[in-house]
PDB file of C-alpha atoms in Angstrom:
ATOM      1  CA  MET A   1     -90.426  85.042  35.172  1.00 39.00           C
ATOM      2  CA  ASN A   2     -89.384  88.080  36.504  1.00 46.00           C
ATOM      3  CA  ASN A   3     -88.473  88.291  40.053  1.00 51.00           C
ATOM      4  CA  SER A   4     -87.036  92.126  40.075  1.00 52.00           C
ATOM      5  CA  THR A   5     -89.467  94.650  41.582  1.00 55.00           C
ATOM      6  CA  GLU A   6     -89.438  98.340  41.033  1.00 61.00           C
ATOM      7  CA  ASP A   7     -85.981 100.078  43.000  1.00 69.00           C
ATOM      8  CA  VAL A   8     -87.222 101.594  46.130  1.00 73.00           C
ATOM      9  CA  ASN A   9     -84.678 104.298  48.027  1.00 72.00           C
ATOM     10  CA  CYS A  10     -83.368 102.996  51.506  1.00 73.00           C
ATOM     11  CA  HIS A  11     -84.386 106.852  52.246  1.00 66.00           C
ATOM     12  CA  GLU A  12     -88.138 106.310  51.000  1.00 71.00           C
ATOM     13  CA  CYS A  13     -89.285 102.832  52.568  1.00 72.00           C
ATOM     14  CA  ASN A  14     -91.712 101.810  54.944  1.00 68.00           C
ATOM     15  CA  ALA A  15     -90.457  98.486  55.122  1.00 65.00           C
ATOM     16  CA  ARG A  16     -87.339  99.194  57.765  1.00 64.00           C
ATOM     17  CA  ALA A  17     -86.534  97.510  60.745  1.00 69.00           C
ATOM     18  CA  ALA A  18     -86.209  99.258  63.931  1.00 69.00           C
ATOM     19  CA  CYS A  19     -82.230  98.713  63.811  1.00 72.00           C
ATOM     20  CA  PHE A  20     -82.631 100.465  60.124  1.00 75.00           C
ATOM     21  CA  LYS A  21     -83.605 103.369  61.638  1.00 75.00           C
ATOM     22  CA  ARG A  22     -80.620 103.853  63.655  1.00 74.00           C
ATOM     23  CA  PHE A  23     -78.316 104.771  60.848  1.00 82.00           C
ATOM     24  CA  LEU A  24     -77.040 108.557  59.946  1.00 83.00           C
ATOM     25  CA  PRO A  25     -77.570 109.473  55.929  1.00 84.00           C
ATOM     26  CA  ASP A  26     -74.364 108.350  54.916  1.00 88.00           C
ATOM     27  CA  GLU A  27     -74.923 104.822  56.219  1.00 87.00           C
ATOM     28  CA  ILE A  28     -78.213 104.623  54.792  1.00 85.00           C
ATOM     29  CA  GLU A  29     -76.952 105.636  51.301  1.00 87.00           C
ATOM     30  CA  LEU A  30     -74.433 102.769  51.861  1.00 88.00           C
ATOM     31  CA  LEU A  31     -77.472 100.476  52.168  1.00 84.00           C
ATOM     32  CA  ASN A  32     -78.728 101.932  49.320  1.00 86.00           C
ATOM     33  CA  GLN A  33     -76.162 101.247  47.170  1.00 89.00           C
ATOM     34  CA  HIS A  34     -75.190  97.496  48.217  1.00 89.00           C
ATOM     35  CA  LYS A  35     -78.931  96.243  48.440  1.00 90.00           C
ATOM     36  CA  THR A  36     -80.603  94.386  45.444  1.00 91.00           C
ATOM     37  CA  ARG A  37     -84.559  94.115  46.080  1.00 92.00           C
ATOM     38  CA  VAL A  38     -86.078  90.682  44.636  1.00 94.00           C
ATOM     39  CA  LEU A  39     -89.644  89.338  44.577  1.00 96.00           C
ATOM     40  CA  PHE A  40     -89.972  85.634  45.451  1.00 97.00           C
ATOM     41  CA  ARG A  41     -93.176  83.778  44.004  1.00 97.00           C
ATOM     42  CA  LYS A  42     -94.517  81.620  46.983  1.00 97.00           C
ATOM     43  CA  GLY A  43     -92.977  78.193  46.774  1.00 97.00           C
ATOM     44  CA  GLU A  44     -89.944  79.666  45.187  1.00 97.00           C
ATOM     45  CA  THR A  45     -86.530  78.842  47.137  1.00 96.00           C
ATOM     46  CA  VAL A  46     -85.359  81.753  49.043  1.00 96.00           C
ATOM     47  CA  CYS A  47     -82.044  79.989  50.041  1.00 94.00           C
ATOM     48  CA  LYS A  48     -80.824  76.697  49.822  1.00 94.00           C
ATOM     49  CA  GLU A  49     -78.590  74.453  52.512  1.00 92.00           C
ATOM     50  CA  GLY A  50     -75.103  74.181  51.244  1.00 90.00           C
ATOM     51  CA  GLY A  51     -75.387  77.265  49.239  1.00 90.00           C
ATOM     52  CA  PHE A  52     -73.166  79.902  49.739  1.00 89.00           C
ATOM     53  CA  SER A  53     -74.488  83.169  51.015  1.00 88.00           C
ATOM     54  CA  SER A  54     -73.234  86.588  49.449  1.00 87.00           C
ATOM     55  CA  SER A  55     -75.909  88.552  51.439  1.00 90.00           C
ATOM     56  CA  VAL A  56     -78.214  88.712  54.733  1.00 90.00           C
ATOM     57  CA  LYS A  57     -81.451  88.759  53.584  1.00 93.00           C
ATOM     58  CA  TYR A  58     -84.246  91.268  55.191  1.00 91.00           C
ATOM     59  CA  ILE A  59     -87.651  90.239  54.830  1.00 93.00           C
ATOM     60  CA  ALA A  60     -89.619  93.593  53.736  1.00 91.00           C
ATOM     61  CA  ASP A  61     -92.517  92.099  52.959  1.00 93.00           C
ATOM     62  CA  GLY A  62     -93.749  88.217  53.228  1.00 95.00           C
ATOM     63  CA  LEU A  63     -93.318  84.651  54.760  1.00 97.00           C
ATOM     64  CA  VAL A  64     -90.692  82.586  54.586  1.00 97.00           C
ATOM     65  CA  GLN A  65     -90.127  78.587  56.014  1.00 96.00           C
ATOM     66  CA  VAL A  66     -87.107  77.787  57.478  1.00 93.00           C
ATOM     67  CA  PHE A  67     -86.152  74.051  57.430  1.00 92.00           C
ATOM     68  CA  ILE A  68     -83.536  71.456  57.546  1.00 89.00           C
ATOM     69  CA  GLU A  69     -83.664  68.634  55.236  1.00 89.00           C
ATOM     70  CA  GLY A  70     -83.348  65.295  55.724  1.00 83.00           C
ATOM     71  CA  PRO A  71     -82.995  61.891  54.019  1.00 85.00           C
ATOM     72  CA  ASN A  72     -86.063  60.539  52.324  1.00 84.00           C
ATOM     73  CA  ASP A  73     -87.304  64.035  51.657  1.00 83.00           C
ATOM     74  CA  ARG A  74     -87.911  64.714  55.615  1.00 85.00           C
ATOM     75  CA  ASN A  75     -87.530  68.317  56.666  1.00 87.00           C
ATOM     76  CA  ILE A  76     -87.857  69.413  59.910  1.00 83.00           C
ATOM     77  CA  ILE A  77     -89.239  73.197  59.852  1.00 85.00           C
ATOM     78  CA  VAL A  78     -87.001  75.387  62.072  1.00 84.00           C
ATOM     79  CA  LYS A  79     -89.238  78.346  61.992  1.00 86.00           C
ATOM     80  CA  LEU A  80     -91.296  80.948  59.898  1.00 91.00           C
ATOM     81  CA  VAL A  81     -89.386  84.039  59.318  1.00 90.00           C
ATOM     82  CA  ASN A  82     -92.353  87.117  58.248  1.00 91.00           C
ATOM     83  CA  THR A  83     -92.034  90.796  57.987  1.00 91.00           C
ATOM     84  CA  GLY A  84     -89.089  92.642  59.423  1.00 87.00           C
ATOM     85  CA  ASP A  85     -87.201  89.321  59.850  1.00 88.00           C
ATOM     86  CA  PHE A  86     -83.696  88.672  58.782  1.00 88.00           C
ATOM     87  CA  LEU A  87     -81.936  85.494  57.000  1.00 90.00           C
ATOM     88  CA  GLY A  88     -78.116  84.826  56.373  1.00 85.00           C
ATOM     89  CA  LEU A  89     -76.663  86.297  59.450  1.00 82.00           C
ATOM     90  CA  SER A  90     -74.666  83.447  60.635  1.00 77.00           C
ATOM     91  CA  SER A  91     -72.295  84.474  56.972  1.00 73.00           C
ATOM     92  CA  ILE A  92     -71.053  87.278  58.770  1.00 75.00           C
ATOM     93  CA  CYS A  93     -69.085  85.907  61.412  1.00 74.00           C
ATOM     94  CA  GLY A  94     -69.629  82.203  60.779  1.00 76.00           C
ATOM     95  CA  THR A  95     -69.597  80.352  57.542  1.00 78.00           C
ATOM     96  CA  GLN A  96     -70.318  81.533  54.206  1.00 83.00           C
ATOM     97  CA  THR A  97     -72.844  78.615  53.678  1.00 87.00           C
ATOM     98  CA  TYR A  98     -76.313  78.158  54.793  1.00 88.00           C
ATOM     99  CA  SER A  99     -77.106  75.365  57.336  1.00 87.00           C
ATOM    100  CA  TYR A 100     -81.118  75.583  56.433  1.00 90.00           C
ATOM    101  CA  SER A 101     -83.222  76.001  53.158  1.00 94.00           C
ATOM    102  CA  ALA A 102     -86.041  78.237  53.014  1.00 96.00           C
ATOM    103  CA  THR A 103     -89.128  78.626  50.977  1.00 97.00           C
ATOM    104  CA  ALA A 104     -91.497  81.551  50.470  1.00 98.00           C
ATOM    105  CA  LEU A 105     -95.140  80.713  51.938  1.00 97.00           C
ATOM    106  CA  LYS A 106     -96.548  83.549  49.828  1.00 97.00           C
ATOM    107  CA  ASP A 107     -95.371  86.217  47.829  1.00 97.00           C
ATOM    108  CA  THR A 108     -92.424  87.989  49.297  1.00 97.00           C
ATOM    109  CA  ILE A 109     -90.297  90.480  48.455  1.00 94.00           C
ATOM    110  CA  ILE A 110     -86.395  90.653  49.945  1.00 94.00           C
ATOM    111  CA  CYS A 111     -83.725  93.363  50.217  1.00 91.00           C
ATOM    112  CA  MET A 112     -80.330  91.700  50.180  1.00 92.00           C
ATOM    113  CA  LEU A 113     -77.464  93.224  51.085  1.00 90.00           C
ATOM    114  CA  HIS A 114     -74.015  92.210  50.332  1.00 90.00           C
ATOM    115  CA  ARG A 115     -72.313  90.898  53.101  1.00 87.00           C
ATOM    116  CA  GLU A 116     -69.367  92.857  53.273  1.00 89.00           C
ATOM    117  CA  ALA A 117     -71.509  95.923  53.027  1.00 89.00           C
ATOM    118  CA  TYR A 118     -73.583  94.481  56.024  1.00 87.00           C
ATOM    119  CA  LEU A 119     -70.041  93.986  57.642  1.00 88.00           C
ATOM    120  CA  GLU A 120     -69.159  97.516  57.284  1.00 90.00           C
ATOM    121  CA  LEU A 121     -72.381  99.091  58.200  1.00 88.00           C
ATOM    122  CA  ILE A 122     -72.286  96.408  61.773  1.00 87.00           C
ATOM    123  CA  LYS A 123     -68.727  98.186  62.084  1.00 89.00           C
ATOM    124  CA  LYS A 124     -69.659 101.958  61.526  1.00 88.00           C
ATOM    125  CA  ASN A 125     -72.914 101.554  63.896  1.00 87.00           C
ATOM    126  CA  GLY A 126     -72.777 100.244  67.229  1.00 86.00           C
ATOM    127  CA  ASP A 127     -76.428 101.225  67.727  1.00 85.00           C
ATOM    128  CA  PHE A 128     -77.436  98.973  64.689  1.00 83.00           C
ATOM    129  CA  ALA A 129     -75.100  96.195  65.867  1.00 81.00           C
ATOM    130  CA  LEU A 130     -76.274  96.192  69.319  1.00 83.00           C
ATOM    131  CA  GLU A 131     -79.929  95.979  67.497  1.00 82.00           C
ATOM    132  CA  VAL A 132     -79.292  93.253  65.457  1.00 80.00           C
ATOM    133  CA  THR A 133     -77.465  91.241  68.491  1.00 81.00           C
ATOM    134  CA  ARG A 134     -80.597  91.424  70.100  1.00 83.00           C
ATOM    135  CA  TRP A 135     -82.537  90.019  67.210  1.00 77.00           C
ATOM    136  CA  TYR A 136     -80.570  87.514  66.811  1.00 75.00           C
ATOM    137  CA  CYS A 137     -80.291  86.196  70.420  1.00 78.00           C
ATOM    138  CA  ARG A 138     -84.490  86.398  70.397  1.00 79.00           C
ATOM    139  CA  SER A 139     -84.438  84.192  67.324  1.00 71.00           C
ATOM    140  CA  TYR A 140     -82.190  81.574  68.709  1.00 71.00           C
ATOM    141  CA  ASP A 141     -84.251  81.582  71.783  1.00 74.00           C
ATOM    142  CA  LYS A 142     -87.640  80.773  69.681  1.00 73.00           C
ATOM    143  CA  VAL A 143     -85.149  78.090  67.872  1.00 70.00           C
ATOM    144  CA  TYR A 144     -83.862  76.279  70.697  1.00 70.00           C
ATOM    145  CA  LYS A 145     -87.710  76.037  72.581  1.00 75.00           C
ATOM    146  CA  LYS A 146     -88.536  74.686  69.534  1.00 70.00           C
ATOM    147  CA  LEU A 147     -85.900  72.312  69.231  1.00 69.00           C
ATOM    148  CA  GLY A 148     -86.870  70.619  72.905  1.00 70.00           C
ATOM    149  CA  SER A 149     -90.190  70.996  71.983  1.00 69.00           C
ATOM    150  CA  ILE A 150     -89.873  68.530  68.886  1.00 65.00           C
ATOM    151  CA  GLY A 151     -87.018  66.581  70.780  1.00 67.00           C
ATOM    152  CA  PHE A 152     -88.956  65.872  74.400  1.00 66.00           C
ATOM    153  CA  LYS A 153     -92.456  65.225  72.450  1.00 66.00           C
ATOM    154  CA  ASN A 154     -94.053  61.925  71.636  1.00 68.00           C
ATOM    155  CA  LEU A 155     -95.312  62.013  67.967  1.00 65.00           C
ATOM    156  CA  PRO A 156     -99.077  63.059  68.070  1.00 70.00           C
ATOM    157  CA  GLY A 157     -97.010  65.857  69.930  1.00 68.00           C
ATOM    158  CA  ARG A 158     -94.380  66.727  67.554  1.00 62.00           C
ATOM    159  CA  VAL A 159     -96.975  66.734  64.642  1.00 65.00           C
ATOM    160  CA  ALA A 160     -99.147  69.513  66.606  1.00 67.00           C
ATOM    161  CA  ASP A 161     -96.130  71.641  67.200  1.00 63.00           C
ATOM    162  CA  VAL A 162     -95.217  71.598  63.210  1.00 58.00           C
TER     163      VAL A 162
END
């Protein structure tokens, strides 16, 4: 199966998040040089819990389910990641392995930016760093609310939540 997509120049991409619009031309060029654009077909694994994280993943188009693997093939769905969202941000300053798994729920185009290049962009551009931090905080707020909701409901309520 060929998972590559056409090479899209970041200067011309319509799928850029608001945080990417804060880049100067030389920063966009750095982004362009250190990214790989990949098509994940429905059902394919985007990342695996415990796997090495070498890139930050930006969902250019599609839908991804993020989950934690449990015993006996039981998984906890943590969140759905949509167009304009990120995966793997914790690899920038935290652990270099994934603490979750993710699967494409439909055909999904993901731009993967090498983590060192991403870190360089954060260091260079404070506005970009602030936007990413805001996104990250909103994302974690949703996860905490979901965990609280799942933790304090009985079985029918948890099933309804999922």
